[in-house]
Amino acid sequence: MFSIKTLQNWLKTTAIISATSLSFGANAGLMGDSVEGALSTGNQTITTQFSSPAIVDAGVEFEGVMTDVFNQVWSVSVDIADTSFSVSITESTRNGDGNVSSGNDLLMISLWDLVTVDEVILTNYTCSSTGSSCDWGGNNSHLATLDYTPTSLSLGFNALYDGETYTFSTLSQADVPAPLAIGLMLIGLVGVRAARGRK
């Protein structure tokens, strides 16, 4: 027989389960994931391809090298954190002012096998170029394309400067509590309150 006591116990259990699921959702991120990555280009040369896959941890996940049509050598690294990642571009061999520009596929960075990344936003851009101003061409950054799905993303650059760093933030649906979980938690809390009131 279904008694008030049984209902109260069920509501208490629901509150605990809901709170647990909410805390797991808030901690969801990329740390510990196995991620694939690759460099590509329209008309330059990829000298050293990313070593792939990589496990997301405290260090830099991907490092590669591109040589442009002026024989300038560019090092590209991707450092992935739990809910963000940064792309760093440095030049080790320079001719002239060192900068290079081309179409949107001058340099492409692809990442895939991501776990539920629903949004990627460029949140910061810095540049320490010694060749010329970082706003050469009228742009504050040289990110030309940013395309993503829940499990992959592609970044395209139309120019490279020495010392550029791009920082991106990621948002997963798992970071936002599901309405059902919130509803269950509220029902459970009401049940706990009612159980305490009857004592």
Short mmCIF file of C-alpha atoms in Angstrom, two decimals:
data_model
loop_
_atom_site.label_atom_id
_atom_site.label_comp_id
_atom_site.label_asym_id
_atom_site.label_seq_id
_atom_site.Cartn_x
_atom_site.Cartn_y
_atom_site.Cartn_z
CA MET A 1 0.00 0.00 0.00
CA PHE A 2 1.24 3.50 -0.91
CA SER A 3 1.45 5.53 2.30
CA ILE A 4 2.37 9.14 3.12
CA LYS A 5 5.63 7.84 4.62
CA THR A 6 6.49 6.07 1.34
CA LEU A 7 5.76 9.24 -0.61
CA GLN A 8 7.96 11.28 1.71
CA ASN A 9 10.84 8.81 1.35
CA TRP A 10 10.46 8.85 -2.44
CA LEU A 11 10.53 12.65 -2.48
CA LYS A 12 13.68 12.72 -0.32
CA THR A 13 15.40 10.26 -2.67
CA THR A 14 14.33 12.31 -5.70
CA ALA A 15 15.87 15.44 -4.15
CA ILE A 16 19.18 13.68 -3.57
CA ILE A 17 19.30 12.19 -7.08
CA SER A 18 18.36 15.52 -8.68
CA ALA A 19 20.99 17.45 -6.73
CA THR A 20 23.61 14.87 -7.68
CA SER A 21 22.72 15.07 -11.37
CA LEU A 22 22.90 18.86 -11.24
CA SER A 23 26.37 18.80 -9.70
CA PHE A 24 27.61 16.38 -12.38
CA GLY A 25 26.19 18.66 -15.08
CA ALA A 26 27.96 21.68 -13.67
CA ASN A 27 31.31 19.85 -13.75
CA ALA A 28 31.03 18.56 -17.32
CA GLY A 29 33.90 19.62 -19.58
CA LEU A 30 36.70 18.50 -21.89
CA MET A 31 39.26 17.40 -19.27
CA GLY A 32 40.23 13.76 -19.74
CA ASP A 33 38.69 13.50 -23.23
CA SER A 34 40.55 11.99 -26.15
CA VAL A 35 40.52 14.63 -28.90
CA GLU A 36 41.67 14.43 -32.52
CA GLY A 37 43.33 17.39 -34.23
CA ALA A 38 44.87 18.37 -37.57
CA LEU A 39 46.43 21.29 -39.42
CA SER A 40 45.68 22.09 -43.06
CA THR A 41 46.27 24.95 -45.49
CA GLY A 42 45.20 26.19 -48.90
CA ASN A 43 48.54 27.07 -50.49
CA GLN A 44 51.25 26.83 -47.80
CA THR A 45 53.10 23.74 -46.48
CA ILE A 46 52.35 21.83 -43.30
CA THR A 47 55.85 20.84 -42.18
CA THR A 48 54.86 19.04 -38.96
CA GLN A 49 51.34 17.71 -38.53
CA PHE A 50 49.60 17.53 -35.14
CA SER A 51 50.27 14.29 -33.29
CA SER A 52 46.78 12.91 -32.83
CA PRO A 53 44.81 11.90 -30.79
CA ALA A 54 45.66 13.74 -27.57
CA ILE A 55 44.25 13.45 -24.06
CA VAL A 56 43.05 16.76 -22.64
CA ASP A 57 45.14 17.49 -19.53
CA ALA A 58 47.21 20.28 -18.00
CA GLY A 59 49.69 20.53 -20.90
CA VAL A 60 49.60 21.60 -24.55
CA GLU A 61 47.63 19.01 -26.54
CA PHE A 62 48.68 19.80 -30.12
CA GLU A 63 51.82 21.29 -31.69
CA GLY A 64 52.58 21.63 -35.39
CA VAL A 65 54.63 23.63 -37.89
CA MET A 66 53.70 25.41 -41.13
CA THR A 67 56.08 26.92 -43.74
CA ASP A 68 54.62 29.71 -45.86
CA VAL A 69 55.40 30.67 -49.47
CA PHE A 70 58.11 33.09 -48.22
CA ASN A 71 59.90 30.22 -46.41
CA GLN A 72 58.86 31.64 -43.05
CA VAL A 73 58.32 28.96 -40.42
CA TRP A 74 55.32 29.16 -38.07
CA SER A 75 54.76 27.11 -34.93
CA VAL A 76 51.12 26.49 -34.00
CA SER A 77 49.96 25.08 -30.65
CA VAL A 78 46.56 24.31 -29.17
CA ASP A 79 46.21 24.13 -25.39
CA ILE A 80 42.83 22.72 -24.34
CA ALA A 81 41.42 23.23 -20.84
CA ASP A 82 38.16 22.01 -19.33
CA THR A 83 35.88 24.71 -20.75
CA SER A 84 38.25 26.75 -22.94
CA PHE A 85 41.23 26.46 -25.23
CA SER A 86 43.92 28.72 -26.68
CA VAL A 87 45.70 28.80 -30.03
CA SER A 88 49.23 30.26 -30.08
CA ILE A 89 51.10 31.18 -33.29
CA THR A 90 54.81 32.04 -33.22
CA GLU A 91 57.34 32.59 -35.98
CA SER A 92 60.77 30.99 -35.84
CA THR A 93 62.05 32.06 -39.29
CA ARG A 94 61.27 35.56 -40.60
CA ASN A 95 61.67 37.35 -43.94
CA GLY A 96 60.86 41.07 -44.03
CA ASP A 97 58.14 42.13 -41.62
CA GLY A 98 57.30 38.50 -40.96
CA ASN A 99 53.54 38.70 -41.44
CA VAL A 100 51.73 36.68 -44.07
CA SER A 101 48.16 36.97 -45.36
CA SER A 102 46.06 34.98 -47.79
CA GLY A 103 42.52 33.64 -48.09
CA ASN A 104 40.44 32.23 -45.25
CA ASP A 105 42.29 28.92 -45.63
CA LEU A 106 45.79 30.30 -45.02
CA LEU A 107 45.85 28.10 -41.92
CA MET A 108 43.09 25.75 -40.78
CA ILE A 109 42.90 24.04 -37.39
CA SER A 110 40.44 21.17 -36.99
CA LEU A 111 39.47 19.43 -33.76
CA TRP A 112 37.04 16.54 -33.53
CA ASP A 113 35.85 13.74 -31.22
CA LEU A 114 34.88 16.46 -28.75
CA VAL A 115 32.26 15.58 -26.15
CA THR A 116 29.18 17.80 -26.49
CA VAL A 117 30.58 21.23 -27.20
CA ASP A 118 27.52 23.23 -28.22
CA GLU A 119 29.07 26.69 -28.53
CA VAL A 120 32.54 28.12 -29.14
CA ILE A 121 33.21 31.84 -28.65
CA LEU A 122 36.38 33.87 -29.25
CA THR A 123 36.85 35.60 -25.88
CA ASN A 124 40.34 37.10 -26.17
CA TYR A 125 43.00 37.94 -28.76
CA THR A 126 46.52 39.18 -28.06
CA CYS A 127 49.52 39.76 -30.28
CA SER A 128 53.14 40.64 -29.54
CA SER A 129 54.32 40.96 -33.14
CA THR A 130 57.58 42.91 -33.61
CA GLY A 131 57.15 43.16 -37.38
CA SER A 132 54.22 45.59 -37.52
CA SER A 133 50.99 46.48 -35.80
CA CYS A 134 48.70 43.60 -34.89
CA ASP A 135 45.75 45.40 -36.46
CA TRP A 136 47.39 45.29 -39.91
CA GLY A 137 44.59 45.01 -42.45
CA GLY A 138 42.08 46.67 -40.12
CA ASN A 139 41.34 43.52 -38.11
CA ASN A 140 41.82 43.00 -34.40
CA SER A 141 42.23 39.30 -35.07
CA HIS A 142 42.79 37.16 -38.13
CA LEU A 143 40.23 34.50 -37.34
CA ALA A 144 38.30 34.28 -40.61
CA THR A 145 36.04 31.28 -39.97
CA LEU A 146 34.81 29.46 -36.88
CA ASP A 147 32.57 26.49 -37.62
CA TYR A 148 31.52 23.90 -35.05
CA THR A 149 29.19 21.02 -34.37
CA PRO A 150 28.63 19.38 -30.96
CA THR A 151 31.66 17.11 -31.58
CA SER A 152 33.98 19.09 -33.89
CA LEU A 153 35.22 22.54 -34.79
CA SER A 154 37.22 24.21 -37.55
CA LEU A 155 39.16 27.48 -37.30
CA GLY A 156 40.34 29.33 -40.40
CA PHE A 157 42.89 32.17 -40.38
CA ASN A 158 43.52 34.71 -43.18
CA ALA A 159 46.75 36.17 -41.75
CA LEU A 160 49.48 35.19 -39.30
CA TYR A 161 51.50 37.41 -36.95
CA ASP A 162 54.28 36.39 -34.64
CA GLY A 163 53.10 36.05 -31.04
CA GLU A 164 49.36 35.76 -31.66
CA THR A 165 47.21 34.04 -29.06
CA TYR A 166 43.51 33.31 -29.48
CA THR A 167 41.45 32.23 -26.47
CA PHE A 168 38.11 30.51 -26.95
CA SER A 169 35.46 29.53 -24.42
CA THR A 170 33.28 26.46 -24.86
CA LEU A 171 29.78 25.87 -23.55
CA SER A 172 28.23 22.43 -23.26
CA GLN A 173 24.53 21.68 -22.80
CA ALA A 174 25.72 19.56 -19.87
CA ASP A 175 26.81 22.79 -18.17
CA VAL A 176 23.18 23.93 -18.06
CA PRO A 177 20.87 21.90 -15.76
CA ALA A 178 18.04 20.24 -17.63
CA PRO A 179 14.54 21.59 -16.81
CA LEU A 180 13.41 18.09 -15.81
CA ALA A 181 16.27 17.78 -13.29
CA ILE A 182 15.40 21.18 -11.82
CA GLY A 183 11.73 20.20 -11.56
CA LEU A 184 12.54 16.92 -9.84
CA MET A 185 14.82 18.70 -7.39
CA LEU A 186 12.11 21.22 -6.52
CA ILE A 187 9.56 18.46 -5.98
CA GLY A 188 12.05 16.63 -3.80
CA LEU A 189 12.78 19.73 -1.72
CA VAL A 190 9.05 20.29 -1.19
CA GLY A 191 8.80 16.69 -0.03
CA VAL A 192 11.67 17.08 2.41
CA ARG A 193 10.07 20.27 3.79
CA ALA A 194 6.72 18.50 4.16
CA ALA A 195 8.36 15.54 5.90
CA ARG A 196 10.09 17.82 8.39
CA GLY A 197 6.84 19.68 9.07
CA ARG A 198 5.01 16.47 10.03
CA LYS A 199 7.61 15.48 12.66
#
